[in-house]
Coordinates of C-alpha atoms in Angstrom, one line a residue:
Chain A
M1 CA 175.0 126.2 126.1
A2 CA 171.4 127.4 127.1
T3 CA 170.8 128.4 130.7
H4 CA 168.0 127.0 132.8
S5 CA 166.0 128.0 136.0
N6 CA 166.4 126.4 139.3
E7 CA 162.7 125.5 139.2
N8 CA 161.8 121.8 139.0
L9 CA 159.6 121.2 136.2
L10 CA 159.5 117.3 136.6
S11 CA 160.0 115.2 139.8
I12 CA 160.3 111.5 139.5
S13 CA 160.2 110.0 142.8
Q14 CA 160.8 106.3 143.9
I15 CA 159.1 104.9 140.9
H16 CA 159.0 101.2 140.5
K17 CA 157.7 99.0 137.5
R18 CA 158.1 95.4 136.8
F19 CA 157.1 93.2 133.8
G20 CA 156.6 89.7 135.4
R21 CA 159.9 88.9 137.0
V22 CA 161.9 91.8 135.0
V23 CA 162.4 94.9 137.1
V24 CA 162.5 97.7 134.7
A25 CA 162.5 100.6 137.1
D26 CA 163.6 100.0 140.7
G27 CA 163.1 103.1 142.9
I28 CA 164.4 105.7 140.3
T29 CA 164.4 109.2 141.5
F30 CA 165.4 112.4 139.9
D31 CA 164.3 116.1 139.2
V32 CA 164.5 117.8 136.0
K33 CA 164.6 121.8 135.8
K34 CA 162.5 123.9 133.6
G35 CA 164.7 124.5 130.4
E36 CA 167.2 121.9 131.2
A37 CA 168.6 119.0 128.7
L38 CA 168.9 115.8 130.4
G39 CA 170.6 112.8 128.7
I40 CA 170.0 109.1 129.4
V41 CA 172.4 106.4 128.7
G42 CA 172.5 102.8 129.6
P43 CA 172.9 99.3 128.3
N44 CA 170.3 97.6 126.3
G45 CA 167.3 96.6 128.4
A46 CA 168.2 99.0 131.1
G47 CA 164.7 100.3 131.3
K48 CA 165.3 103.6 129.5
S49 CA 162.4 103.4 127.0
T50 CA 160.3 102.2 129.9
L51 CA 161.1 105.3 131.7
L52 CA 159.9 107.5 129.0
N53 CA 156.8 105.1 128.9
L54 CA 156.2 105.9 132.6
I55 CA 156.6 109.4 132.1
N56 CA 154.1 110.0 129.3
G57 CA 151.7 107.5 130.5
N58 CA 152.1 104.5 128.1
E59 CA 152.8 102.4 131.0
P60 CA 151.1 102.6 134.2
L61 CA 153.5 103.1 137.5
D62 CA 153.4 99.9 139.9
S63 CA 154.4 102.6 142.7
G64 CA 156.1 105.9 143.0
D65 CA 155.2 109.5 142.0
I66 CA 155.6 111.5 138.8
I67 CA 155.0 115.2 139.5
F68 CA 154.9 117.7 136.7
Q69 CA 154.4 121.4 137.5
N70 CA 153.4 120.5 141.2
E71 CA 150.7 118.2 139.9
S72 CA 150.8 114.6 140.0
L73 CA 150.6 112.7 136.6
N74 CA 149.8 109.3 137.9
S75 CA 146.4 108.9 137.0
L76 CA 146.6 110.8 133.8
A77 CA 145.8 109.1 130.3
P78 CA 148.8 109.8 127.8
A79 CA 146.5 112.3 125.9
E80 CA 146.0 114.2 129.1
R81 CA 149.7 114.3 129.7
N82 CA 150.1 115.6 126.2
H83 CA 147.8 118.3 127.1
K84 CA 149.9 119.2 130.0
G85 CA 152.8 119.7 127.7
I86 CA 154.5 116.4 127.5
A87 CA 155.4 115.2 123.9
R88 CA 157.6 112.3 122.9
T89 CA 159.1 110.5 119.9
F90 CA 159.3 106.6 119.7
Q91 CA 162.4 104.6 119.1
I92 CA 160.5 102.4 116.6
P93 CA 158.4 105.0 114.8
K94 CA 154.6 104.7 114.9
P95 CA 153.4 106.7 111.9
F96 CA 149.8 107.0 111.0
A97 CA 150.6 104.8 107.8
D98 CA 147.7 105.7 105.6
M99 CA 147.7 109.3 106.5
T100 CA 150.0 111.8 104.7
V101 CA 152.9 113.4 106.5
F102 CA 150.9 116.6 106.9
E103 CA 148.1 114.9 108.0
N104 CA 150.3 112.9 110.6
V105 CA 151.7 116.2 111.9
L106 CA 148.2 118.0 111.8
V107 CA 147.1 115.3 114.5
G108 CA 149.6 116.7 116.8
S109 CA 149.1 120.6 116.3
T110 CA 145.2 120.0 116.5
F111 CA 145.0 117.9 119.6
Q112 CA 147.5 119.8 121.7
G113 CA 146.6 121.1 125.0
K114 CA 146.5 124.7 123.9
R115 CA 143.2 125.6 121.8
V116 CA 143.9 126.4 118.3
N117 CA 141.8 126.9 115.2
H118 CA 142.1 125.0 112.1
K119 CA 144.3 127.7 110.4
Q120 CA 146.7 127.9 113.3
A121 CA 146.9 123.9 113.5
S122 CA 147.7 123.9 109.8
E123 CA 150.4 126.4 110.1
I124 CA 152.0 124.8 113.1
A125 CA 152.0 121.5 111.2
L126 CA 153.5 123.2 108.0
E127 CA 156.3 124.7 110.3
S128 CA 157.0 121.6 112.3
I129 CA 157.4 119.6 109.0
S130 CA 159.9 122.2 107.6
R131 CA 161.9 122.4 110.8
A132 CA 162.1 118.5 110.8
G133 CA 163.2 118.6 107.1
L134 CA 160.4 116.7 105.6
E135 CA 159.1 119.4 103.2
A136 CA 159.4 117.3 100.3
F137 CA 157.0 114.7 101.6
F138 CA 153.9 116.7 102.5
N139 CA 151.5 114.6 100.6
T140 CA 153.4 111.3 101.0
P141 CA 151.6 108.6 102.9
A142 CA 153.7 108.1 106.2
G143 CA 153.9 104.3 105.4
K144 CA 156.0 104.9 102.4
L145 CA 158.6 107.0 104.1
R146 CA 162.1 105.5 104.7
L147 CA 163.2 104.6 108.2
L148 CA 165.1 108.1 108.6
D149 CA 162.4 110.2 107.4
R150 CA 159.9 108.2 109.7
K151 CA 162.2 109.4 112.5
R152 CA 162.1 112.9 111.3
L153 CA 158.2 112.5 111.3
E154 CA 158.4 111.4 114.7
L155 CA 160.1 114.7 115.6
A156 CA 157.8 116.7 113.5
R157 CA 154.6 115.4 115.2
A158 CA 156.0 115.9 118.5
L159 CA 157.2 119.4 117.6
A160 CA 153.7 120.2 116.5
C161 CA 152.3 119.4 119.9
Q162 CA 154.2 122.7 121.0
P163 CA 155.7 120.7 124.0
Q164 CA 157.1 122.1 127.3
V165 CA 158.9 118.8 127.8
L166 CA 160.2 116.7 124.9
L167 CA 161.1 113.1 125.4
L168 CA 163.3 111.8 122.7
D169 CA 164.0 108.0 122.3
E170 CA 166.9 107.4 120.2
I171 CA 166.1 109.9 117.6
A172 CA 169.7 110.0 116.3
G173 CA 170.1 106.4 115.6
G174 CA 170.8 105.6 111.9
L175 CA 171.5 109.3 110.9
T176 CA 174.4 109.8 108.6
D177 CA 177.3 112.0 109.6
S178 CA 175.9 114.9 107.6
E179 CA 172.4 114.7 109.0
L180 CA 173.5 114.4 112.5
P181 CA 174.6 117.9 113.0
I182 CA 171.5 119.3 111.6
L183 CA 169.3 117.3 114.0
L184 CA 171.6 118.5 116.9
E185 CA 171.0 122.0 115.9
I186 CA 167.3 121.6 115.9
I187 CA 167.3 120.0 119.4
R188 CA 169.7 122.9 120.5
E189 CA 167.4 125.5 119.2
L190 CA 164.4 123.9 120.8
N191 CA 166.1 123.7 124.2
A192 CA 167.3 127.3 123.7
S193 CA 163.8 128.4 123.1
G194 CA 162.8 127.0 126.7
V195 CA 161.7 123.5 125.7
T196 CA 162.8 120.9 128.4
I197 CA 164.6 117.9 126.9
I198 CA 164.9 114.4 128.1
W199 CA 166.8 112.4 125.5
I200 CA 167.8 108.8 125.4
E201 CA 170.7 108.1 122.8
H202 CA 173.5 105.6 122.4
I203 CA 175.4 108.2 120.3
V204 CA 177.1 109.5 123.4
H205 CA 179.5 112.2 121.7
A206 CA 176.1 113.7 120.0
L207 CA 174.4 113.4 123.2
V208 CA 177.0 115.2 125.5
S209 CA 177.4 118.0 122.9
V210 CA 173.7 119.1 123.7
V211 CA 172.8 118.1 127.3
H212 CA 173.4 119.7 130.4
R213 CA 173.3 116.6 132.7
L214 CA 173.7 113.0 131.9
M215 CA 172.1 110.0 133.6
C216 CA 173.1 106.4 133.4
I217 CA 170.7 103.7 134.3
A218 CA 170.9 100.0 134.1
G219 CA 168.9 97.2 135.3
G220 CA 166.2 99.6 136.3
E221 CA 168.4 101.3 138.8
L222 CA 169.9 104.8 138.5
I223 CA 173.6 104.5 138.5
A224 CA 174.7 108.0 138.2
I225 CA 173.3 111.5 137.3
G226 CA 175.3 114.7 137.2
K227 CA 177.5 116.7 134.7
P228 CA 178.0 114.7 131.5
E229 CA 182.1 114.5 132.2
E230 CA 181.8 113.3 135.5
V231 CA 179.0 110.7 134.7
L232 CA 181.3 109.3 131.9
E233 CA 184.1 108.9 134.4
N234 CA 182.1 107.3 137.0
S235 CA 183.7 103.7 137.5
K236 CA 180.2 101.9 137.6
V237 CA 178.9 103.6 134.4
I238 CA 182.1 102.7 132.7
E239 CA 181.8 99.1 134.1
L240 CA 178.3 98.7 133.2
Y241 CA 177.7 100.6 130.0
L242 CA 180.6 102.4 128.4
G243 CA 183.4 99.7 128.5
S244 CA 186.8 100.3 129.7
D245 CA 188.3 101.5 126.3
F246 CA 185.6 104.2 125.9
E247 CA 186.7 107.8 125.0
V248 CA 184.3 110.7 124.6
G249 CA 184.4 112.1 121.1
G250 CA 185.2 108.8 119.6
V251 CA 182.5 106.0 119.0
A252 CA 181.7 103.7 122.0
Chain B
M1 CA 164.0 131.7 101.9
T2 CA 160.4 131.9 102.5
K3 CA 158.3 129.1 101.1
L4 CA 154.4 129.7 101.1
Y5 CA 152.1 126.7 101.2
A6 CA 148.4 126.4 100.7
V7 CA 146.3 123.6 102.4
T8 CA 143.2 122.5 100.6
R9 CA 141.0 119.6 101.0
G10 CA 140.3 117.0 98.1
S11 CA 141.3 116.9 94.6
K12 CA 139.9 118.2 91.4
L13 CA 137.9 115.0 91.0
N14 CA 136.0 116.0 94.5
K15 CA 134.9 119.3 92.7
V16 CA 133.1 117.5 89.9
L17 CA 131.6 114.6 92.0
P18 CA 129.2 116.7 94.2
V19 CA 127.4 117.8 90.9
I20 CA 127.2 114.2 89.8
F21 CA 125.9 113.1 93.4
T22 CA 123.3 115.9 93.5
A23 CA 122.1 114.8 90.0
L24 CA 122.0 111.3 91.2
I25 CA 119.9 112.0 94.3
L26 CA 117.5 114.2 92.2
A27 CA 117.2 111.2 89.7
L28 CA 116.7 108.8 92.4
A29 CA 114.1 111.2 94.1
V30 CA 111.7 111.2 90.9
L31 CA 112.2 107.5 90.2
P32 CA 108.9 106.3 92.0
K33 CA 107.1 108.0 89.1
F34 CA 108.5 105.7 86.7
L35 CA 109.7 102.6 88.5
A36 CA 107.5 99.7 89.2
I37 CA 106.9 98.9 92.9
P38 CA 109.1 95.7 93.4
Y39 CA 111.9 97.7 92.2
Q40 CA 111.3 100.5 94.7
V41 CA 111.3 97.8 97.4
K42 CA 114.5 96.4 96.2
L43 CA 116.2 99.9 96.1
V44 CA 115.0 100.4 99.8
Q45 CA 116.7 97.3 100.7
A46 CA 119.9 98.4 98.9
F47 CA 119.8 102.0 100.9
I48 CA 119.4 100.1 104.3
L49 CA 122.4 97.9 103.5
I50 CA 124.4 101.0 102.5
I51 CA 123.5 102.8 105.8
L52 CA 124.5 99.7 107.8
A53 CA 127.8 99.1 106.1
T54 CA 128.6 102.9 106.5
M55 CA 127.9 102.8 110.2
W56 CA 129.7 99.7 111.0
N57 CA 132.8 100.8 109.1
L58 CA 132.6 104.3 111.1
L59 CA 132.6 102.2 114.3
A60 CA 135.1 99.2 113.3
G61 CA 137.1 100.7 110.4
F62 CA 137.8 104.0 111.8
G63 CA 137.0 103.8 115.7
G64 CA 138.6 100.3 115.8
L65 CA 135.6 99.0 117.9
V66 CA 134.8 95.7 116.1
S67 CA 131.2 95.2 117.5
I68 CA 129.0 92.3 116.7
G69 CA 126.2 93.6 118.7
Q70 CA 124.9 96.7 116.7
Q71 CA 121.8 94.7 115.9
A72 CA 120.9 96.0 119.5
F73 CA 120.5 99.6 117.9
I74 CA 118.8 98.3 114.9
G75 CA 116.3 96.6 117.1
I76 CA 115.7 99.5 119.4
G77 CA 115.2 101.9 116.4
A78 CA 112.6 99.4 114.9
Y79 CA 110.8 98.9 118.1
A80 CA 110.7 102.7 119.0
L81 CA 109.3 103.6 115.5
V82 CA 106.4 100.9 115.9
Y83 CA 105.7 102.1 119.6
L84 CA 105.7 105.8 118.5
A85 CA 103.8 105.5 115.5
D86 CA 101.3 102.9 116.6
V87 CA 101.0 103.1 120.5
Q88 CA 101.7 107.0 120.6
G89 CA 100.1 107.6 117.3
L90 CA 102.9 110.0 115.9
N91 CA 103.3 110.7 112.1
P92 CA 105.4 107.6 111.1
F93 CA 108.0 109.9 109.5
L94 CA 108.5 111.9 112.8
A95 CA 108.7 108.6 114.5
L96 CA 111.4 107.5 112.3
A97 CA 113.5 110.5 113.2
L98 CA 112.7 110.1 117.0
A99 CA 113.6 106.3 116.6
A100 CA 117.0 107.2 115.4
A101 CA 117.4 109.6 118.3
I102 CA 116.3 107.2 120.9
S103 CA 118.8 104.6 119.6
G104 CA 121.5 107.0 120.1
I105 CA 120.3 107.9 123.5
F106 CA 120.3 104.2 124.5
A107 CA 123.9 103.9 123.2
F108 CA 125.4 106.6 125.5
P109 CA 125.0 104.8 128.9
L110 CA 125.6 101.3 127.2
S111 CA 129.0 102.6 126.0
F112 CA 130.0 102.9 129.8
L113 CA 129.3 99.3 130.1
V114 CA 130.9 97.7 126.8
F115 CA 133.9 100.3 126.8
R116 CA 135.2 98.6 130.0
L117 CA 136.1 95.6 127.5
S118 CA 138.4 95.6 124.6
G119 CA 139.1 93.6 121.5
G120 CA 137.5 90.3 121.4
Y121 CA 135.8 90.8 124.9
F122 CA 134.2 94.0 123.4
A123 CA 132.7 92.2 120.5
I124 CA 131.4 89.4 122.4
G125 CA 130.2 91.9 125.2
T126 CA 128.2 94.0 122.6
W127 CA 126.6 90.8 121.2
V128 CA 125.6 90.0 124.8
I129 CA 124.1 93.3 125.3
A130 CA 122.0 92.8 122.1
E131 CA 120.8 89.4 123.4
I132 CA 119.8 90.9 126.8
I133 CA 118.0 93.9 125.1
K134 CA 116.1 91.5 123.0
L135 CA 115.2 89.4 126.1
F136 CA 113.8 92.5 127.9
V137 CA 111.7 93.4 124.8
V138 CA 110.1 89.9 124.7
Q139 CA 108.9 90.6 128.1
V140 CA 107.2 93.7 127.2
K141 CA 103.3 92.9 126.1
T142 CA 102.9 96.3 124.4
L143 CA 105.7 95.6 122.1
G144 CA 104.1 92.1 121.1
G145 CA 106.3 90.0 123.3
G146 CA 108.0 87.0 121.7
S147 CA 105.9 86.8 118.5
G148 CA 106.6 90.4 117.5
I149 CA 104.4 93.3 116.5
S150 CA 102.9 94.8 113.3
L151 CA 103.1 98.3 112.2
A152 CA 99.5 99.7 111.6
A153 CA 100.4 103.3 110.8
F154 CA 100.4 102.9 107.1
S155 CA 97.2 100.8 107.2
G156 CA 95.0 103.8 105.9
M157 CA 97.4 104.4 102.9
G158 CA 97.1 102.8 99.6
R159 CA 100.1 100.4 98.5
E160 CA 101.6 102.5 95.8
T161 CA 101.6 105.6 98.1
R162 CA 103.1 103.8 101.1
I163 CA 105.9 102.2 99.2
A164 CA 106.8 105.7 97.5
A165 CA 106.5 107.3 100.9
I166 CA 109.0 104.5 102.4
Y167 CA 111.2 104.7 99.4
W168 CA 111.5 108.6 99.8
S169 CA 112.3 108.1 103.5
A170 CA 115.0 105.7 102.9
L171 CA 116.4 108.0 100.2
A172 CA 116.5 110.9 102.7
A173 CA 118.0 108.6 105.4
I174 CA 120.9 107.3 103.1
F175 CA 121.5 110.9 101.8
L176 CA 121.6 112.4 105.4
T177 CA 123.7 109.5 106.5
L178 CA 126.3 109.9 103.8
L179 CA 126.4 113.6 104.1
S180 CA 126.9 113.4 107.9
T181 CA 129.7 110.7 107.5
I182 CA 131.5 113.0 104.9
L183 CA 131.1 116.0 107.2
L184 CA 132.2 114.0 110.1
M185 CA 135.2 112.6 108.4
R186 CA 136.3 116.3 107.5
S187 CA 135.9 117.3 111.1
K188 CA 138.4 117.2 114.0
L189 CA 136.6 114.0 115.2
G190 CA 137.4 112.4 111.6
L191 CA 140.9 113.4 111.9
A192 CA 141.1 111.9 115.3
L193 CA 139.3 108.8 114.2
T194 CA 141.5 108.4 111.3
A195 CA 144.5 108.6 113.6
I196 CA 143.1 106.1 116.0
R197 CA 142.4 103.8 113.0
D198 CA 146.1 103.7 111.8
D199 CA 147.9 103.8 115.4
Q200 CA 146.0 103.9 118.8
T201 CA 148.9 104.3 120.7
A202 CA 150.5 107.3 118.8
A203 CA 147.0 109.1 118.6
G204 CA 147.0 109.0 122.3
V205 CA 150.5 110.4 122.8
L206 CA 149.7 113.1 120.4
G207 CA 146.8 114.2 122.5
V208 CA 144.0 112.4 120.7
N209 CA 141.6 111.4 123.8
V210 CA 141.0 108.0 122.3
L211 CA 138.2 106.9 124.7
R212 CA 136.3 110.1 124.2
N213 CA 136.4 110.0 120.5
R214 CA 135.4 106.4 120.3
R215 CA 132.4 107.1 122.7
A216 CA 131.5 109.9 120.3
V217 CA 131.5 107.7 117.2
F218 CA 129.7 104.9 119.1
V219 CA 126.8 107.0 120.0
L220 CA 126.6 108.6 116.6
V221 CA 126.6 105.4 114.7
S222 CA 123.9 104.1 116.8
V223 CA 121.8 106.9 115.6
G224 CA 122.4 105.6 112.1
F225 CA 121.6 102.0 113.2
G226 CA 118.4 103.2 114.7
L227 CA 117.6 104.9 111.5
A228 CA 118.2 101.8 109.5
G229 CA 116.2 99.7 112.1
G230 CA 113.2 102.2 111.7
L231 CA 113.4 101.8 108.1
I232 CA 113.5 98.1 108.3
A233 CA 110.4 98.1 110.5
M234 CA 108.4 100.4 107.8
S235 CA 109.4 98.4 104.9
N236 CA 108.7 95.0 106.5
L237 CA 105.6 96.4 108.2
R238 CA 106.5 93.9 111.1
V239 CA 109.2 93.6 113.7
Q240 CA 110.1 90.2 115.3
P241 CA 112.5 90.0 118.1
D242 CA 114.4 87.1 116.8
D243 CA 114.8 88.7 113.2
I244 CA 115.6 92.4 114.2
F245 CA 118.1 91.4 117.0
S246 CA 119.6 88.6 115.1
V247 CA 123.6 88.5 115.1
N248 CA 123.3 87.9 111.2
Y249 CA 123.1 91.7 110.8
S250 CA 126.6 91.9 112.2
A251 CA 127.8 89.0 109.8
I252 CA 126.3 90.8 106.9
M253 CA 127.8 94.1 108.0
I254 CA 131.3 92.7 108.5
F255 CA 131.1 91.1 105.0
M256 CA 130.0 94.1 103.3
V257 CA 132.7 96.3 104.9
V258 CA 135.5 93.9 104.5
I259 CA 134.9 93.1 100.8
G260 CA 134.3 96.9 100.1
G261 CA 137.3 98.2 102.0
L262 CA 137.5 98.7 105.7
G263 CA 138.4 102.1 107.0
T264 CA 137.4 104.0 103.8
I265 CA 134.3 105.8 103.3
E266 CA 133.8 104.4 99.6
G267 CA 134.6 100.9 100.4
P268 CA 131.5 100.0 102.4
I269 CA 129.0 101.6 99.8
F270 CA 130.6 99.3 97.1
G271 CA 130.5 96.4 99.4
A272 CA 126.8 97.0 100.2
I273 CA 125.9 97.2 96.5
L274 CA 128.0 93.8 95.9
Y275 CA 126.4 92.2 98.6
Y276 CA 122.9 93.4 97.6
F277 CA 123.3 92.0 94.0
L278 CA 124.8 88.8 95.2
Q279 CA 121.8 88.1 97.6
D280 CA 119.3 89.2 95.2
R281 CA 120.6 86.9 92.5
L282 CA 121.7 83.9 94.6
K283 CA 119.6 83.8 97.6
D284 CA 117.3 80.9 96.0
Y285 CA 120.2 78.7 95.7
G286 CA 120.2 78.0 99.7
T287 CA 123.6 76.5 100.7
W288 CA 125.5 77.4 97.4
Y289 CA 124.4 81.0 98.1
L290 CA 126.4 80.9 101.4
I291 CA 129.3 78.8 100.0
I292 CA 129.7 81.5 97.1
L293 CA 129.7 84.4 99.8
G294 CA 132.1 82.6 101.8
L295 CA 134.5 81.9 98.7
L296 CA 134.3 85.4 97.6
G297 CA 135.1 86.6 100.9
I298 CA 138.1 84.5 101.2
A299 CA 139.2 85.5 97.7
I300 CA 138.9 89.1 98.5
V301 CA 140.6 88.9 101.8
S302 CA 143.7 87.1 100.5
L303 CA 144.0 88.6 97.0
A304 CA 142.7 92.2 97.7
P305 CA 143.2 92.7 101.7
E306 CA 142.3 96.3 101.3
G307 CA 138.9 95.4 99.7
L308 CA 137.6 96.2 96.5
W309 CA 137.9 100.0 96.8
G310 CA 141.4 99.7 98.1
W311 CA 142.1 97.6 94.9
I312 CA 140.3 100.1 92.6
S313 CA 141.7 103.4 94.2
R314 CA 145.2 101.9 95.1
N315 CA 145.0 104.6 97.9
K316 CA 145.6 107.4 95.2
F317 CA 142.2 108.9 95.0
S318 CA 139.0 109.2 97.0
L319 CA 135.6 110.2 95.9
F320 CA 135.0 112.3 99.0
A321 CA 137.1 115.6 99.7
T322 CA 138.5 114.4 103.1
K323 CA 142.2 114.2 102.2
Y324 CA 144.6 117.2 102.9
R325 CA 146.6 118.6 100.0
V326 CA 149.5 120.9 100.5
S327 CA 150.7 122.9 97.5
Q328 CA 153.5 125.5 97.4
T329 CA 151.8 128.7 96.2
S330 CA 155.1 130.8 95.8
K331 CA 158.8 130.7 96.4
E332 CA 161.0 133.6 97.1
E333 CA 164.7 133.0 97.0
G334 CA 166.7 135.3 99.1
A335 CA 167.6 136.3 102.7

């Protein structure tokens, strides 16, 4: 397992968000260390995806603070947060349907925060596509990809941004037993190379095989955060999310 | 295992086409020597329509900015041309270039106003701006007030020379507009706009500054609309506020772009040519003309929603080298 420093890269403090009457973030507070891999679990509708939306700026905060490298992100647009080094994938892929896979990924490598020329951007795009296992589809319009390949495209585009923090939203859902280890290896490698990972996933055994810490949220509240084995034994986490017959290593 | 890839733009087809386009432009350039005046006038109208459709498509088809108020910039271009050529006494061709630039200069501050709105509100907002600019112009005596103003700059010129000169101006304008559009779509701005066209949220998350790119395209197309406006003033020899600021321009542009193919470079050109022939053949039939346009619009939108160009190309080829192609150059097994 990769080591990480003690320096806080991302600090989430007292963030609140509600959609009408539904509270999706109710004073959530946590820190993420540089180089860490943090897993997020929780029941459907717990506010997991919303949390990523708040971090990357797709949704504005109602109140609270998101500090990245000692700088508040609160007033920054998604593109500006990307330039600071935050990339993400979407649970429901959002491909640029009429652009080819290469063009999709080229968008990520071209408009990242670091200035790159066209040749460098192309090389980063090619490498990201290879890494995500989409080499057979360089010239395929993204709208023609199967769901699984669309998920790979999400990953390739995020990689092309050369992020410091990668937010993954159920990237492993729907993968077959032979595909899952490949994805886990990619994420481990990324983390080992210094990329901080925040990863929402329902496939708990896959998640705990990669992350250093696990966090459980439900109803917009942070239920538990800590070492994966401790969080999975937490009685509230079992009650609200895992169910009493849960065993790590098996299927929830 | 190392694989090497080459990234190229366009296809083999795109290597032949520039030669054909150059030949076409040259043929069009010598045309006034052989073509009767009424046909030159018709070609000028067709060129103007192609410029308008291309500009509106860049704005709405790529930038996602569905405006029904771009007649504001057509009007600014038209009035700027008359003002610079007649009141200031500039050479009319220099005045045409300046009129286009002035239109772009107006667009920049106005973008801050209309970009506060989105979707349908943006569309209506742009229309309101066009109406307000018209109401301002009507108050200005130097610009002829409500009854409009005639262009006198060509009065010393013979009819044949004048029409040939306007024809060449329009040809130069369409050439520059299309060339700029292709270069724009090959640039970083083009990549950003194509991404915005397909998914605005994903574009933002990937680092594309949606607002800034939209502002850039809004200002750039306004230069094109101003150019078209200046040409309209030149070919009509008269500008009237109710005509030049008419929302009909927006209706026509939407029609041309939608039937041709929204969000492609080729589509609006085909749409404009089709629209030109329809109105040229059918405009004497009054109401029937509008009914036929409406039926055609419905038919195309329901049978070929990607427009005529989308239907012809099936997304498999394009006339202009904007698409990227990755090809494998070598493959070494080992390691």
